[in-house]
Tab-separated table of C-alpha atoms in Angstrom:
chain	number	residue	atom	x	y	z
A	282	MET	CA	18.059	1.302	54.495
A	283	ASP	CA	18.362	-0.575	51.201
A	284	SER	CA	14.867	0.470	50.170
A	285	ASN	CA	15.795	4.129	50.742
A	286	LYS	CA	18.789	3.729	48.477
A	287	ALA	CA	16.633	2.210	45.753
A	288	ILE	CA	14.209	5.093	46.014
A	289	SER	CA	16.920	7.730	45.958
A	290	VAL	CA	18.645	6.050	43.009
A	291	SER	CA	15.433	5.790	40.997
A	292	ARG	CA	14.729	9.478	41.595
A	293	ARG	CA	18.092	10.692	40.392
A	294	SER	CA	17.911	12.955	37.413
A	295	SER	CA	19.678	12.192	34.175
A	296	GLU	CA	21.952	15.178	34.895
A	297	ASP	CA	23.064	13.597	38.207
A	298	ILE	CA	23.811	10.318	36.435
A	299	LYS	CA	25.815	12.089	33.693
A	300	ARG	CA	27.794	14.037	36.276
A	301	ASP	CA	28.608	10.865	38.264
A	302	MET	CA	29.593	8.972	35.107
A	303	SER	CA	31.885	11.717	33.847
A	304	THR	CA	33.705	12.020	37.166
A	305	SER	CA	34.010	8.292	37.796
A	306	ASP	CA	35.342	7.070	34.451
A	307	GLY	CA	36.847	10.227	33.036
A	308	ALA	CA	34.546	10.461	30.024
A	309	SER	CA	33.986	13.927	28.703
A	310	SER	CA	30.618	15.483	29.376
A	311	THR	CA	30.176	16.326	25.685
A	312	SER	CA	30.438	12.709	24.596
A	313	LEU	CA	28.018	11.708	27.345
A	314	MET	CA	25.600	14.389	26.210
A	315	ALA	CA	25.838	13.111	22.634
A	316	MET	CA	25.203	9.551	23.795
A	317	SER	CA	22.283	10.719	25.897
A	318	ALA	CA	20.762	12.638	23.001
A	319	ALA	CA	21.101	9.617	20.711
A	320	SER	CA	19.366	7.273	23.126
A	321	SER	CA	15.730	7.701	24.017
A	322	PRO	CA	14.930	8.664	27.606
A	323	LEU	CA	13.223	6.065	29.747
A	324	SER	CA	9.819	6.854	31.106
A	325	LEU	CA	7.945	4.804	33.641
A	326	SER	CA	4.610	5.813	32.142
A	327	SER	CA	5.441	5.014	28.534
A	328	SER	CA	3.684	2.094	26.864
A	329	PRO	CA	3.317	0.931	23.268
A	330	THR	CA	-0.167	2.440	23.128
A	331	ALA	CA	0.512	5.587	25.127
A	332	SER	CA	0.613	7.739	22.006
A	333	VAL	CA	-2.584	6.203	20.584
A	334	THR	CA	-5.575	8.478	21.030
A	335	PRO	CA	-8.740	7.088	22.614
A	336	THR	CA	-10.514	7.376	19.245
A	337	ALA	CA	-7.796	5.378	17.486
A	338	ARG	CA	-7.794	2.833	20.315
A	339	SER	CA	-11.542	2.239	19.961
A	340	ARG	CA	-11.137	1.945	16.176
A	341	LEU	CA	-8.434	-0.713	16.682
A	342	ARG	CA	-10.779	-2.634	18.999
A	343	GLU	CA	-13.570	-2.373	16.413
A	344	GLU	CA	-11.260	-3.643	13.648
A	345	ARG	CA	-10.319	-6.685	15.694
A	346	LYS	CA	-14.023	-7.487	16.019
A	347	ASP	CA	-14.859	-6.595	12.412
A	348	PRO	CA	-11.820	-6.603	10.096
A	349	LEU	CA	-13.987	-5.719	7.085
A	350	SER	CA	-14.465	-2.209	8.491
A	351	ALA	CA	-10.725	-1.574	8.046
A	352	LEU	CA	-10.914	-3.004	4.544
A	353	ALA	CA	-13.842	-0.684	3.747
A	354	ARG	CA	-11.807	2.304	4.942
A	355	GLU	CA	-8.857	1.192	2.793
A	356	TYR	CA	-10.821	0.634	-0.410
A	357	GLY	CA	-13.760	2.928	0.234
A	358	GLY	CA	-17.420	2.068	-0.122
A	359	SER	CA	-19.272	-0.725	1.607
A	360	LYS	CA	-17.705	-3.731	3.299
A	361	ARG	CA	-19.063	-5.964	0.542
A	362	ASN	CA	-17.509	-3.864	-2.224
A	363	ALA	CA	-14.250	-3.561	-0.299
A	364	LEU	CA	-14.061	-7.358	0.059
A	365	LEU	CA	-14.864	-7.723	-3.638
A	366	LYS	CA	-12.019	-5.311	-4.515
A	367	TRP	CA	-9.676	-7.261	-2.233
A	368	CYS	CA	-10.611	-10.476	-4.103
A	369	GLN	CA	-9.994	-8.777	-7.444
A	370	LYS	CA	-6.606	-7.534	-6.255
A	371	LYS	CA	-5.593	-10.972	-4.910
A	372	THR	CA	-6.535	-12.738	-8.160
A	373	GLU	CA	-5.033	-10.233	-10.590
A	374	GLY	CA	-3.190	-12.114	-13.326
A	375	TYR	CA	-4.953	-15.445	-12.749
A	376	GLN	CA	-6.361	-16.992	-15.947
A	377	ASN	CA	-10.134	-17.388	-16.269
A	378	ILE	CA	-10.842	-15.206	-13.235
A	379	ASP	CA	-13.144	-12.209	-13.467
A	380	ILE	CA	-14.632	-11.494	-10.062
A	381	THR	CA	-17.489	-9.008	-10.379
A	382	ASN	CA	-19.853	-10.332	-7.686
A	383	PHE	CA	-20.205	-12.909	-4.905
A	384	SER	CA	-22.443	-15.208	-6.925
A	385	SER	CA	-21.804	-16.265	-10.527
A	386	SER	CA	-18.121	-15.227	-10.378
A	387	TRP	CA	-17.580	-18.098	-7.924
A	388	ASN	CA	-19.743	-20.789	-9.545
A	389	ASP	CA	-16.947	-22.950	-10.992
A	390	GLY	CA	-14.636	-22.919	-7.971
A	391	LEU	CA	-11.742	-21.243	-9.798
A	392	ALA	CA	-12.080	-17.965	-7.889
A	393	PHE	CA	-11.810	-19.830	-4.567
A	394	CYS	CA	-8.810	-21.729	-5.907
A	395	ALA	CA	-7.122	-18.530	-7.105
A	396	VAL	CA	-7.603	-16.665	-3.816
A	397	LEU	CA	-6.376	-19.628	-1.787
A	398	HIS	CA	-3.522	-20.309	-4.218
A	399	THR	CA	-2.065	-16.886	-3.350
A	400	TYR	CA	-1.586	-18.154	0.230
A	401	LEU	CA	-1.331	-21.935	-0.205
A	402	PRO	CA	0.284	-22.599	-3.593
A	403	ALA	CA	1.420	-26.097	-2.586
A	404	HIS	CA	-2.201	-27.133	-1.952
A	405	ILE	CA	-3.689	-25.987	-5.258
A	406	PRO	CA	-2.195	-26.796	-8.682
A	407	TYR	CA	-3.889	-23.780	-10.254
A	408	GLN	CA	-2.291	-24.167	-13.717
A	409	GLU	CA	-3.907	-27.607	-14.077
A	410	LEU	CA	-7.458	-26.479	-13.259
A	411	THR	CA	-10.294	-25.888	-15.723
A	412	SER	CA	-13.727	-24.348	-15.283
A	413	GLN	CA	-15.336	-27.595	-16.507
A	414	GLU	CA	-14.127	-29.549	-13.448
A	415	LYS	CA	-16.238	-27.735	-10.862
A	416	ARG	CA	-16.304	-30.525	-8.276
A	417	ARG	CA	-12.523	-30.889	-8.362
A	418	ASN	CA	-12.054	-27.110	-8.033
A	419	PHE	CA	-14.384	-26.809	-5.042
A	420	THR	CA	-12.911	-29.893	-3.402
A	421	LEU	CA	-9.350	-28.572	-3.753
A	422	ALA	CA	-10.300	-25.112	-2.488
A	423	PHE	CA	-12.318	-26.313	0.491
A	424	GLN	CA	-9.701	-28.912	1.483
A	425	ALA	CA	-6.912	-26.324	1.256
A	426	ALA	CA	-8.861	-23.916	3.452
A	427	GLU	CA	-9.718	-26.656	5.950
A	428	SER	CA	-6.041	-27.649	6.131
A	429	VAL	CA	-5.320	-24.332	7.855
A	430	GLY	CA	-8.469	-24.328	9.976
A	431	ILE	CA	-11.016	-22.450	7.839
A	432	LYS	CA	-14.290	-24.319	8.243
A	433	CYS	CA	-16.226	-24.857	5.033
A	434	THR	CA	-19.659	-23.259	5.207
A	435	LEU	CA	-20.626	-24.077	1.617
A	436	ASP	CA	-22.057	-27.331	0.260
A	437	ILE	CA	-20.042	-28.748	-2.652
A	438	ASN	CA	-23.087	-30.415	-4.250
A	439	GLU	CA	-25.063	-27.200	-4.145
A	440	MET	CA	-22.138	-25.192	-5.539
A	441	VAL	CA	-21.570	-27.670	-8.381
A	442	HIS	CA	-25.217	-27.679	-9.494
A	443	THR	CA	-26.018	-23.973	-9.423
A	444	GLU	CA	-25.009	-21.198	-11.779
A	445	ARG	CA	-25.814	-18.437	-9.288
A	446	PRO	CA	-24.769	-19.471	-5.760
A	447	ASP	CA	-26.213	-17.558	-2.820
A	448	TRP	CA	-24.083	-14.407	-2.675
A	449	GLN	CA	-24.366	-14.057	1.116
A	450	SER	CA	-23.123	-17.595	1.702
A	451	VAL	CA	-20.214	-17.076	-0.691
A	452	MET	CA	-19.354	-13.726	0.895
A	453	THR	CA	-19.428	-15.278	4.371
A	454	TYR	CA	-16.948	-17.950	3.301
A	455	VAL	CA	-14.693	-15.446	1.518
A	456	THR	CA	-14.803	-13.270	4.643
A	457	ALA	CA	-13.547	-16.234	6.684
A	458	ILE	CA	-10.653	-16.626	4.240
A	459	TYR	CA	-9.858	-12.903	4.441
A	460	LYS	CA	-9.973	-12.896	8.252
A	461	TYR	CA	-7.725	-15.931	8.510
A	462	PHE	CA	-4.990	-14.699	6.199
A	463	GLU	CA	-5.181	-10.917	6.548
A	464	THR	CA	-5.900	-10.246	10.201
């Protein structure tokens, strides 16, 4: 018997509920209608993604796997150029930073420090850094990133002694920073 009541109650229309409410507590039907119009109707089939099209849903899944694809759509062009533009945007206004590539623009460690400083200012005293202290810059940047769980994939000794670091290795590390803080 109780289960029948639950079924009949759950199948009552909103009009039946309004009619019962107006007769039981004396509220006017106009005010109930206004309240009903202001509140959203409940639907058993509604979900947060119900209005998302299958195409959009697959794009969201793809972006979770590869966040650079969303960045490329935002900035246009390739994923590499989109990531480069993101780096330029993040480091706007930082002294001695001119990011034009994923190689020589990163060879003194200041670009890493600037990007990470935007997220972890307490870890990197950017105003005290100079391009001549490469080892210190790389050490500060890599330690700051590791403090939040970003594994260092670059070798400090190699970075200190080369003017043109391997652009793919640098891009891979910068991608890890982007993924950690932006996705």
